[in-house]
Amino acid sequence: MIRAVVRGFGAALPKRVVPNAELEKTVDTTDEWIVQRTGIRQRYIAGEGETTASLGEAAAREALERAGLEPQAIDLIIVATASPDNTFPATAVDIQARLGITGGAAFDMQAVCSGFVFAMATADAYLRTGLARRALVIGAETFSRLLDWNDRTTCVLFGDGAGAVVLEAVEGEGTVADRGILTAQLRSDGSHKAKLYVDGGVSTTGTIGHLRMEGREVFKHAVGMITDVIEAAFAATGTTVEDVDWLVPHQANRRIIDGSAKKLGIPLEKVVVTVDRHGNTSAASIPLALHAAASDGRIKQGDLVLLEAMGGGFTWGSVLLRW
Ligand SMILES: CC(C)(COP(=O)(O)OP(=O)(O)OC[C@H]1O[C@@H](n2cnc3c(N)ncnc32)[C@H](O)[C@@H]1OP(=O)(O)O)[C@@H](O)C(=O)NCCC(=O)NCCS
């Protein structure tokens, strides 16, 4: 049985760090409020010349280097993003060209904050069915350019960045001892659209628009949706919460992360948290967190790693993989 195994990982952040104190100068907020409600202390904000494609390219280069692969070895690029460089073509083809890759397929995936989970699931399906052999899965965002910087209820929450992994098709035994993606569980429910959306678009306003959110409504649904897809991953693989070495959640809010871990019975020592440093970087948050925990030696080869995300749509999903 073919498994999609992580061979390399990378990350990139903009140069400029914006601590909460800096936002106190522009909107009616305080560091104390932001930390208490969200756990966020700072975020990175893209400057001139830093775009979703440039950040994605940098993350991809590091992932390729760690994998020991030349760019031409890649035959699939999926970029999870809701903040592309252009309406079209896909940011993935831009990154493909920047890397000098001339073969294979490249496309974007739009599932907002769940984008990286959806992209991993998609790459897994391509690799297992033989449509591709080596994939770059990238989560890259410049959400700062979608924010209404006068809206204190949203502008304090998000940041920019990118993360990437290289997945390779490897023959496995078909058991949960295999390295690679063991299951992916994806869900969407468009009836929640109005709770988290961007109020512009190509075929409606002809503008980019700004992010709008009913934060309390999102919060209310998050923990239940996250635990639903995690329990589905356990059921699909016959694993249990005790088997998990690392939970790498989407980094939206410390309270959602802690609430989900508590409901599932996962001790906080096994949860990777970067939201304090990065804020919510949407589709980039999971690969940025993976990079943090794998590069400092916490996540080791053979560890069982659980990814989960929930975001606009709503969309939500989980991926269970052995590192
Ligand atoms: C956004 C969020 C942090 C707000 O926290 P909350 O405890 O729900 O706070 P509320 O929205 O109830 O607002 C409480 C008060 O704080 C105020 N407030 C909102 N943003 C503020 C800010 N940045 N600074 C200071 N006060 C703020 C509100 O106006 C409100 O004031 P009021 O009671 O006078 O009306 C929280 O709802 C949340 O994290 N939701 C999930 C958001 C998310 O993760 N989205 C992304 C999913 S991918």
mmCIF file of C-alpha atoms and ligand atoms in Angstrom:
data_model
loop_
_atom_site.group_PDB
_atom_site.id
_atom_site.type_symbol
_atom_site.label_atom_id
_atom_site.label_comp_id
_atom_site.label_asym_id
_atom_site.label_seq_id
_atom_site.Cartn_x
_atom_site.Cartn_y
_atom_site.Cartn_z
ATOM 1 C CA MET A 1 0.000 0.000 0.000
ATOM 2 C CA ILE A 2 1.362 3.405 -0.977
ATOM 3 C CA ARG A 3 1.772 5.974 1.805
ATOM 4 C CA ALA A 4 2.519 9.694 1.478
ATOM 5 C CA VAL A 5 5.562 10.151 3.727
ATOM 6 C CA VAL A 6 6.933 13.517 4.901
ATOM 7 C CA ARG A 7 10.505 13.842 3.619
ATOM 8 C CA GLY A 8 11.195 17.494 4.336
ATOM 9 C CA PHE A 9 9.660 20.576 5.922
ATOM 10 C CA GLY A 10 10.228 24.307 5.683
ATOM 11 C CA ALA A 11 8.915 27.657 6.863
ATOM 12 C CA ALA A 12 9.184 31.353 6.110
ATOM 13 C CA LEU A 13 8.050 34.447 7.983
ATOM 14 C CA PRO A 14 8.058 38.096 6.956
ATOM 15 C CA LYS A 15 10.824 40.278 8.381
ATOM 16 C CA ARG A 16 8.568 42.588 10.375
ATOM 17 C CA VAL A 17 7.315 41.518 13.804
ATOM 18 C CA VAL A 18 4.303 43.382 15.163
ATOM 19 C CA PRO A 19 3.816 42.987 18.920
ATOM 20 C CA ASN A 20 0.411 43.648 20.500
ATOM 21 C CA ALA A 21 1.722 46.919 21.924
ATOM 22 C CA GLU A 22 2.069 48.291 18.396
ATOM 23 C CA LEU A 23 -1.642 47.646 17.704
ATOM 24 C CA GLU A 24 -2.568 49.553 20.878
ATOM 25 C CA LYS A 25 -1.458 52.678 18.989
ATOM 26 C CA THR A 26 -3.853 52.191 16.067
ATOM 27 C CA VAL A 27 -7.015 50.520 17.470
ATOM 28 C CA ASP A 28 -8.796 50.560 20.838
ATOM 29 C CA THR A 29 -7.224 47.426 22.281
ATOM 30 C CA THR A 30 -4.682 46.308 24.866
ATOM 31 C CA ASP A 31 -1.958 43.700 25.002
ATOM 32 C CA GLU A 32 -3.724 42.278 28.070
ATOM 33 C CA TRP A 33 -7.059 41.821 26.227
ATOM 34 C CA ILE A 34 -5.417 40.153 23.222
ATOM 35 C CA VAL A 35 -3.279 37.795 25.335
ATOM 36 C CA GLN A 36 -6.135 36.858 27.660
ATOM 37 C CA ARG A 37 -8.701 36.189 24.889
ATOM 38 C CA THR A 38 -6.413 34.643 22.271
ATOM 39 C CA GLY A 39 -2.917 33.873 23.609
ATOM 40 C CA ILE A 40 -1.429 35.982 20.771
ATOM 41 C CA ARG A 41 1.559 38.181 21.738
ATOM 42 C CA GLN A 42 2.881 39.109 18.289
ATOM 43 C CA ARG A 43 2.454 38.355 14.593
ATOM 44 C CA TYR A 44 4.584 38.803 11.448
ATOM 45 C CA ILE A 45 3.329 41.195 8.779
ATOM 46 C CA ALA A 46 4.501 41.122 5.159
ATOM 47 C CA GLY A 47 6.230 44.223 3.847
ATOM 48 C CA GLU A 48 6.931 45.491 0.363
ATOM 49 C CA GLY A 49 8.099 42.696 -1.909
ATOM 50 C CA GLU A 50 6.941 39.971 0.479
ATOM 51 C CA THR A 51 3.977 38.118 -1.006
ATOM 52 C CA THR A 52 2.202 34.798 -0.591
ATOM 53 C CA ALA A 53 4.282 33.370 -3.460
ATOM 54 C CA SER A 54 7.611 34.687 -2.157
ATOM 55 C CA LEU A 55 6.966 33.335 1.347
ATOM 56 C CA GLY A 56 5.715 30.034 -0.114
ATOM 57 C CA GLU A 57 8.806 29.779 -2.315
ATOM 58 C CA ALA A 58 11.147 30.285 0.661
ATOM 59 C CA ALA A 59 9.323 27.633 2.712
ATOM 60 C CA ALA A 60 9.382 25.242 -0.260
ATOM 61 C CA ARG A 61 13.130 25.728 -0.786
ATOM 62 C CA GLU A 62 13.856 24.800 2.820
ATOM 63 C CA ALA A 63 11.583 21.735 2.585
ATOM 64 C CA LEU A 64 13.357 20.588 -0.600
ATOM 65 C CA GLU A 65 16.756 21.103 0.996
ATOM 66 C CA ARG A 66 15.819 19.095 4.083
ATOM 67 C CA ALA A 67 14.446 16.378 1.785
ATOM 68 C CA GLY A 68 17.710 16.376 -0.180
ATOM 69 C CA LEU A 69 15.781 16.796 -3.424
ATOM 70 C CA GLU A 70 16.224 18.946 -6.498
ATOM 71 C CA PRO A 71 13.104 20.964 -7.421
ATOM 72 C CA GLN A 72 12.691 18.920 -10.633
ATOM 73 C CA ALA A 73 11.960 15.817 -8.506
ATOM 74 C CA ILE A 74 8.579 17.382 -7.612
ATOM 75 C CA ASP A 75 5.617 16.483 -9.834
ATOM 76 C CA LEU A 76 2.793 18.021 -7.786
ATOM 77 C CA ILE A 77 2.522 21.396 -6.038
ATOM 78 C CA ILE A 78 -0.535 22.271 -3.995
ATOM 79 C CA VAL A 79 -0.680 25.679 -2.370
ATOM 80 C CA ALA A 80 -3.311 26.156 0.300
ATOM 81 C CA THR A 81 -4.128 29.857 0.385
ATOM 82 C CA ALA A 82 -6.990 32.317 0.660
ATOM 83 C CA SER A 83 -4.701 35.268 -0.097
ATOM 84 C CA PRO A 84 -3.194 34.503 -3.528
ATOM 85 C CA ASP A 85 -0.839 36.871 -5.338
ATOM 86 C CA ASN A 86 -3.282 37.129 -8.245
ATOM 87 C CA THR A 87 -6.881 36.089 -8.806
ATOM 88 C CA PHE A 88 -5.362 33.806 -11.408
ATOM 89 C CA PRO A 89 -3.162 32.013 -12.261
ATOM 90 C CA ALA A 90 -2.745 29.970 -9.115
ATOM 91 C CA THR A 91 -0.011 30.955 -6.676
ATOM 92 C CA ALA A 92 1.172 27.351 -7.059
ATOM 93 C CA VAL A 93 2.250 27.937 -10.681
ATOM 94 C CA ASP A 94 4.059 31.093 -9.631
ATOM 95 C CA ILE A 95 5.985 29.102 -7.018
ATOM 96 C CA GLN A 96 6.544 26.330 -9.575
ATOM 97 C CA ALA A 97 8.191 28.831 -11.950
ATOM 98 C CA ARG A 98 10.242 30.448 -9.171
ATOM 99 C CA LEU A 99 11.600 26.989 -8.315
ATOM 100 C CA GLY A 100 12.364 26.272 -11.977
ATOM 101 C CA ILE A 101 10.023 23.278 -12.116
ATOM 102 C CA THR A 102 8.707 22.656 -15.614
ATOM 103 C CA GLY A 103 6.804 19.365 -15.257
ATOM 104 C CA GLY A 104 3.919 17.964 -13.234
ATOM 105 C CA ALA A 105 0.845 19.783 -11.958
ATOM 106 C CA ALA A 106 0.452 22.812 -9.713
ATOM 107 C CA PHE A 107 -2.753 24.290 -8.344
ATOM 108 C CA ASP A 108 -4.196 26.162 -5.372
ATOM 109 C CA MET A 109 -6.567 24.858 -2.746
ATOM 110 C CA GLN A 110 -9.075 27.150 -1.080
ATOM 111 C CA ALA A 111 -10.401 25.959 2.256
ATOM 112 C CA VAL A 112 -9.240 28.993 4.273
ATOM 113 C CA CYS A 113 -7.814 27.994 7.658
ATOM 114 C CA SER A 114 -8.405 24.286 6.922
ATOM 115 C CA GLY A 115 -6.516 24.659 3.639
ATOM 116 C CA PHE A 116 -3.366 22.836 4.676
ATOM 117 C CA VAL A 117 -5.339 19.833 5.958
ATOM 118 C CA PHE A 118 -7.375 19.757 2.719
ATOM 119 C CA ALA A 119 -4.160 20.064 0.660
ATOM 120 C CA MET A 120 -2.455 17.235 2.570
ATOM 121 C CA ALA A 121 -5.521 15.036 2.020
ATOM 122 C CA THR A 122 -5.518 15.896 -1.693
ATOM 123 C CA ALA A 123 -1.797 15.227 -2.132
ATOM 124 C CA ASP A 124 -2.230 11.932 -0.262
ATOM 125 C CA ALA A 125 -4.961 10.882 -2.706
ATOM 126 C CA TYR A 126 -2.812 11.822 -5.735
ATOM 127 C CA LEU A 127 0.195 9.917 -4.386
ATOM 128 C CA ARG A 128 -1.750 6.809 -3.374
ATOM 129 C CA THR A 129 -3.439 6.576 -6.794
ATOM 130 C CA GLY A 130 -0.174 7.053 -8.675
ATOM 131 C CA LEU A 131 -1.097 10.438 -10.171
ATOM 132 C CA ALA A 132 2.082 11.868 -8.662
ATOM 133 C CA ARG A 133 5.155 10.645 -6.784
ATOM 134 C CA ARG A 134 6.550 13.637 -4.938
ATOM 135 C CA ALA A 135 4.446 16.568 -3.806
ATOM 136 C CA LEU A 136 5.165 19.947 -2.325
ATOM 137 C CA VAL A 137 2.295 20.890 -0.044
ATOM 138 C CA ILE A 138 2.481 24.537 0.924
ATOM 139 C CA GLY A 139 0.331 26.689 3.188
ATOM 140 C CA ALA A 140 1.058 30.358 2.467
ATOM 141 C CA GLU A 141 -0.826 33.504 3.407
ATOM 142 C CA THR A 142 -0.655 37.284 3.556
ATOM 143 C CA PHE A 143 -3.885 37.755 5.526
ATOM 144 C CA SER A 144 -2.687 41.219 6.609
ATOM 145 C CA ARG A 145 -3.809 42.377 3.142
ATOM 146 C CA LEU A 146 -7.367 41.117 3.719
ATOM 147 C CA LEU A 147 -7.817 42.785 7.086
ATOM 148 C CA ASP A 148 -9.749 45.898 7.984
ATOM 149 C CA TRP A 149 -7.087 47.544 10.138
ATOM 150 C CA ASN A 150 -9.773 49.700 11.805
ATOM 151 C CA ASP A 151 -11.703 46.637 13.038
ATOM 152 C CA ARG A 152 -10.242 45.668 16.401
ATOM 153 C CA THR A 153 -12.322 42.484 16.545
ATOM 154 C CA THR A 154 -10.380 40.961 13.629
ATOM 155 C CA CYS A 155 -7.142 42.847 12.929
ATOM 156 C CA VAL A 156 -5.460 41.721 16.163
ATOM 157 C CA LEU A 157 -5.931 38.033 15.367
ATOM 158 C CA PHE A 158 -4.136 37.325 12.098
ATOM 159 C CA GLY A 159 -0.594 37.258 10.688
ATOM 160 C CA ASP A 160 1.386 36.295 7.584
ATOM 161 C CA GLY A 161 3.726 33.407 6.820
ATOM 162 C CA ALA A 162 4.232 30.143 4.988
ATOM 163 C CA GLY A 163 5.102 26.529 5.681
ATOM 164 C CA ALA A 164 5.719 23.563 3.413
ATOM 165 C CA VAL A 165 6.280 19.829 3.411
ATOM 166 C CA VAL A 166 7.585 17.455 0.771
ATOM 167 C CA LEU A 167 5.515 14.264 0.565
ATOM 168 C CA GLU A 168 6.851 11.180 -1.199
ATOM 169 C CA ALA A 169 5.011 8.009 -2.268
ATOM 170 C CA VAL A 170 6.540 5.107 -0.336
ATOM 171 C CA GLU A 171 5.413 1.466 -0.236
ATOM 172 C CA GLY A 172 4.008 0.626 3.236
ATOM 173 C CA GLU A 173 2.586 -2.470 4.915
ATOM 174 C CA GLY A 174 -0.918 -1.051 5.180
ATOM 175 C CA THR A 175 -0.842 -0.895 8.983
ATOM 176 C CA VAL A 176 -0.802 2.049 11.397
ATOM 177 C CA ALA A 177 2.892 1.318 11.993
ATOM 178 C CA ASP A 178 3.598 2.668 8.478
ATOM 179 C CA ARG A 179 5.203 6.059 8.101
ATOM 180 C CA GLY A 180 3.105 8.572 6.179
ATOM 181 C CA ILE A 181 -0.495 9.749 6.101
ATOM 182 C CA LEU A 182 -2.742 7.136 7.718
ATOM 183 C CA THR A 183 -6.080 8.902 7.296
ATOM 184 C CA ALA A 184 -7.606 12.248 6.404
ATOM 185 C CA GLN A 185 -11.072 13.393 7.442
ATOM 186 C CA LEU A 186 -12.592 16.416 5.682
ATOM 187 C CA ARG A 187 -15.846 18.296 6.271
ATOM 188 C CA SER A 188 -17.544 21.442 4.962
ATOM 189 C CA ASP A 189 -20.830 23.153 5.780
ATOM 190 C CA GLY A 190 -21.559 26.249 3.705
ATOM 191 C CA SER A 191 -24.585 27.211 5.786
ATOM 192 C CA HIS A 192 -22.086 28.922 8.129
ATOM 193 C CA LYS A 193 -20.688 31.181 5.379
ATOM 194 C CA ALA A 194 -21.799 34.468 6.976
ATOM 195 C CA LYS A 195 -19.916 33.816 10.224
ATOM 196 C CA LEU A 196 -16.453 34.138 8.633
ATOM 197 C CA TYR A 197 -16.011 35.508 5.130
ATOM 198 C CA VAL A 198 -14.455 38.238 2.992
ATOM 199 C CA ASP A 199 -16.936 40.918 1.894
ATOM 200 C CA GLY A 200 -15.568 41.262 -1.633
ATOM 201 C CA GLY A 201 -14.730 39.143 -4.634
ATOM 202 C CA VAL A 202 -14.279 38.956 -8.383
ATOM 203 C CA SER A 203 -17.851 38.220 -9.389
ATOM 204 C CA THR A 204 -19.653 40.220 -6.688
ATOM 205 C CA THR A 205 -17.975 43.523 -5.868
ATOM 206 C CA GLY A 206 -14.983 43.374 -8.164
ATOM 207 C CA THR A 207 -12.842 44.239 -5.155
ATOM 208 C CA ILE A 208 -10.670 42.220 -2.793
ATOM 209 C CA GLY A 209 -12.809 43.009 0.249
ATOM 210 C CA HIS A 210 -12.086 42.636 3.953
ATOM 211 C CA LEU A 211 -12.305 39.748 6.372
ATOM 212 C CA ARG A 212 -15.480 39.782 8.476
ATOM 213 C CA MET A 213 -16.123 37.482 11.398
ATOM 214 C CA GLU A 214 -18.620 36.777 14.137
ATOM 215 C CA GLY A 215 -15.890 35.659 16.518
ATOM 216 C CA ARG A 216 -18.176 34.348 19.243
ATOM 217 C CA GLU A 217 -20.142 32.222 16.721
ATOM 218 C CA VAL A 218 -16.927 30.744 15.297
ATOM 219 C CA PHE A 219 -15.700 29.992 18.805
ATOM 220 C CA LYS A 220 -18.990 28.259 19.680
ATOM 221 C CA HIS A 221 -18.640 25.740 16.838
ATOM 222 C CA ALA A 222 -14.867 25.226 16.825
ATOM 223 C CA VAL A 223 -14.241 22.720 19.615
ATOM 224 C CA GLY A 224 -17.137 20.427 18.605
ATOM 225 C CA MET A 225 -16.100 20.381 14.939
ATOM 226 C CA ILE A 226 -12.448 19.737 15.767
ATOM 227 C CA THR A 227 -13.185 16.868 18.134
ATOM 228 C CA ASP A 228 -15.588 15.358 15.560
ATOM 229 C CA VAL A 229 -12.885 14.987 12.874
ATOM 230 C CA ILE A 230 -10.284 13.791 15.367
ATOM 231 C CA GLU A 231 -12.579 11.087 16.675
ATOM 232 C CA ALA A 232 -13.285 10.129 13.042
ATOM 233 C CA ALA A 233 -9.517 9.759 12.466
ATOM 234 C CA PHE A 234 -9.212 7.458 15.486
ATOM 235 C CA ALA A 235 -12.200 5.390 14.315
ATOM 236 C CA ALA A 236 -10.793 5.068 10.771
ATOM 237 C CA THR A 237 -7.404 3.801 11.971
ATOM 238 C CA GLY A 238 -8.198 1.949 15.212
ATOM 239 C CA THR A 239 -5.880 4.284 17.079
ATOM 240 C CA THR A 240 -6.693 6.067 20.342
ATOM 241 C CA VAL A 241 -5.782 9.325 21.977
ATOM 242 C CA GLU A 242 -3.050 7.528 23.973
ATOM 243 C CA ASP A 243 -1.248 6.648 20.709
ATOM 244 C CA VAL A 244 -0.827 10.305 19.703
ATOM 245 C CA ASP A 245 2.650 11.748 20.248
ATOM 246 C CA TRP A 246 1.894 15.266 19.010
ATOM 247 C CA LEU A 247 -1.242 17.275 18.337
ATOM 248 C CA VAL A 248 -0.420 20.032 15.844
ATOM 249 C CA PRO A 249 -3.570 22.149 15.677
ATOM 250 C CA HIS A 250 -4.449 25.085 13.479
ATOM 251 C CA GLN A 251 -3.283 28.073 15.496
ATOM 252 C CA ALA A 252 -6.314 30.367 15.708
ATOM 253 C CA ASN A 253 -6.716 30.907 19.396
ATOM 254 C CA ARG A 254 -5.105 29.454 22.501
ATOM 255 C CA ARG A 255 -8.503 28.937 24.150
ATOM 256 C CA ILE A 256 -9.765 26.841 21.214
ATOM 257 C CA ILE A 257 -6.536 24.788 21.230
ATOM 258 C CA ASP A 258 -6.689 24.169 24.980
ATOM 259 C CA GLY A 259 -10.441 23.453 24.902
ATOM 260 C CA SER A 260 -10.070 20.867 22.114
ATOM 261 C CA ALA A 261 -7.105 19.151 23.809
ATOM 262 C CA LYS A 262 -8.980 19.017 27.100
ATOM 263 C CA LYS A 263 -12.144 17.577 25.512
ATOM 264 C CA LEU A 264 -10.080 14.890 23.767
ATOM 265 C CA GLY A 265 -7.957 14.158 26.847
ATOM 266 C CA ILE A 266 -4.652 15.098 25.160
ATOM 267 C CA PRO A 267 -2.177 16.528 27.709
ATOM 268 C CA LEU A 268 -0.968 20.031 26.858
ATOM 269 C CA GLU A 269 2.683 18.837 26.849
ATOM 270 C CA LYS A 270 1.811 16.971 23.634
ATOM 271 C CA VAL A 271 0.287 20.016 21.920
ATOM 272 C CA VAL A 272 2.402 22.222 19.651
ATOM 273 C CA VAL A 273 1.525 25.896 20.180
ATOM 274 C CA THR A 274 2.873 28.774 18.071
ATOM 275 C CA VAL A 275 -0.144 31.098 18.111
ATOM 276 C CA ASP A 276 1.625 33.304 20.686
ATOM 277 C CA ARG A 277 4.374 34.102 18.141
ATOM 278 C CA HIS A 278 2.596 33.840 14.787
ATOM 279 C CA GLY A 279 -1.042 34.776 15.428
ATOM 280 C CA ASN A 280 -3.513 33.076 13.110
ATOM 281 C CA THR A 281 -1.749 32.568 9.767
ATOM 282 C CA SER A 282 -4.697 30.616 8.298
ATOM 283 C CA ALA A 283 -3.483 27.827 5.960
ATOM 284 C CA ALA A 284 0.146 28.474 6.953
ATOM 285 C CA SER A 285 -0.342 27.873 10.661
ATOM 286 C CA ILE A 286 -0.066 24.063 10.744
ATOM 287 C CA PRO A 287 3.067 23.763 8.572
ATOM 288 C CA LEU A 288 4.654 26.635 10.549
ATOM 289 C CA ALA A 289 3.900 24.747 13.792
ATOM 290 C CA LEU A 290 5.155 21.470 12.292
ATOM 291 C CA HIS A 291 8.363 23.242 11.330
ATOM 292 C CA ALA A 292 8.812 24.648 14.846
ATOM 293 C CA ALA A 293 8.367 21.274 16.548
ATOM 294 C CA ALA A 294 10.290 19.187 14.004
ATOM 295 C CA SER A 295 13.271 21.542 13.746
ATOM 296 C CA ASP A 296 13.736 21.742 17.530
ATOM 297 C CA GLY A 297 13.659 17.946 17.794
ATOM 298 C CA ARG A 298 10.283 17.477 19.505
ATOM 299 C CA ILE A 299 8.681 15.643 16.570
ATOM 300 C CA LYS A 300 10.861 12.640 15.681
ATOM 301 C CA GLN A 301 10.719 10.004 12.962
ATOM 302 C CA GLY A 302 8.114 7.408 13.876
ATOM 303 C CA ASP A 303 5.979 9.768 16.006
ATOM 304 C CA LEU A 304 2.213 9.727 15.503
ATOM 305 C CA VAL A 305 1.201 13.292 14.616
ATOM 306 C CA LEU A 306 -2.351 14.571 14.519
ATOM 307 C CA LEU A 307 -3.174 17.704 12.503
ATOM 308 C CA GLU A 308 -6.518 19.477 12.788
ATOM 309 C CA ALA A 309 -8.062 22.694 11.546
ATOM 310 C CA MET A 310 -11.343 24.552 11.355
ATOM 311 C CA GLY A 311 -12.075 27.728 9.427
ATOM 312 C CA GLY A 312 -14.212 29.778 7.066
ATOM 313 C CA GLY A 313 -16.968 27.966 5.215
ATOM 314 C CA PHE A 314 -17.096 26.383 7.666
ATOM 315 C CA THR A 315 -14.493 23.821 6.681
ATOM 316 C CA TRP A 316 -12.806 21.469 9.112
ATOM 317 C CA GLY A 317 -10.646 18.389 8.971
ATOM 318 C CA SER A 318 -7.918 16.228 10.435
ATOM 319 C CA VAL A 319 -4.900 14.304 9.154
ATOM 320 C CA LEU A 320 -3.270 11.523 11.161
ATOM 321 C CA LEU A 321 0.256 10.700 10.038
ATOM 322 C CA ARG A 322 3.352 8.908 11.208
ATOM 323 C CA TRP A 323 6.371 11.222 10.877
HETATM 324 C C1 LIG B 1 -12.548 36.931 18.610
HETATM 325 C C2 LIG B 1 -12.521 36.454 20.052
HETATM 326 C C3 LIG B 1 -11.089 36.459 20.556
HETATM 327 C C4 LIG B 1 -13.322 37.439 20.894
HETATM 328 O O1 LIG B 1 -13.327 36.987 22.236
HETATM 329 P P1 LIG B 1 -14.710 36.911 23.012
HETATM 330 O O2 LIG B 1 -14.390 36.499 24.387
HETATM 331 O O3 LIG B 1 -15.639 36.057 22.213
HETATM 332 O O4 LIG B 1 -15.120 38.395 22.989
HETATM 333 P P2 LIG B 1 -16.445 39.063 22.412
HETATM 334 O O5 LIG B 1 -16.483 38.999 20.935
HETATM 335 O O6 LIG B 1 -17.587 38.489 23.181
HETATM 336 O O7 LIG B 1 -16.187 40.549 22.832
HETATM 337 C C5 LIG B 1 -16.089 40.943 24.193
HETATM 338 C C6 LIG B 1 -15.841 42.423 24.237
HETATM 339 O O8 LIG B 1 -14.506 42.703 23.805
HETATM 340 C C7 LIG B 1 -14.510 43.716 22.812
HETATM 341 N N1 LIG B 1 -13.398 43.517 21.907
HETATM 342 C C8 LIG B 1 -13.390 42.860 20.722
HETATM 343 N N2 LIG B 1 -12.154 42.908 20.186
HETATM 344 C C9 LIG B 1 -11.387 43.601 21.041
HETATM 345 C C10 LIG B 1 -10.051 43.984 21.049
HETATM 346 N N3 LIG B 1 -9.207 43.656 20.065
HETATM 347 N N4 LIG B 1 -9.591 44.668 22.094
HETATM 348 C C11 LIG B 1 -10.376 45.014 23.108
HETATM 349 N N5 LIG B 1 -11.675 44.693 23.165
HETATM 350 C C12 LIG B 1 -12.174 43.996 22.142
HETATM 351 C C13 LIG B 1 -15.859 43.541 22.140
HETATM 352 O O9 LIG B 1 -16.231 44.712 21.474
HETATM 353 C C14 LIG B 1 -16.750 43.225 23.301
HETATM 354 O O10 LIG B 1 -17.082 44.395 23.949
HETATM 355 P P3 LIG B 1 -18.595 44.645 24.484
HETATM 356 O O11 LIG B 1 -18.809 43.547 25.475
HETATM 357 O O12 LIG B 1 -18.523 46.007 25.024
HETATM 358 O O13 LIG B 1 -19.442 44.492 23.250
HETATM 359 C C15 LIG B 1 -13.125 35.057 20.192
HETATM 360 O O14 LIG B 1 -14.505 35.103 19.961
HETATM 361 C C16 LIG B 1 -12.511 34.072 19.272
HETATM 362 O O15 LIG B 1 -11.353 33.745 19.388
HETATM 363 N N6 LIG B 1 -13.299 33.520 18.330
HETATM 364 C C17 LIG B 1 -12.801 32.599 17.365
HETATM 365 C C18 LIG B 1 -12.137 33.384 16.301
HETATM 366 C C19 LIG B 1 -11.260 32.545 15.448
HETATM 367 O O16 LIG B 1 -10.431 31.846 15.944
HETATM 368 N N7 LIG B 1 -11.453 32.684 14.156
HETATM 369 C C20 LIG B 1 -10.635 32.078 13.203
HETATM 370 C C21 LIG B 1 -11.053 30.684 12.980
HETATM 371 S S1 LIG B 1 -10.059 30.027 11.743
#
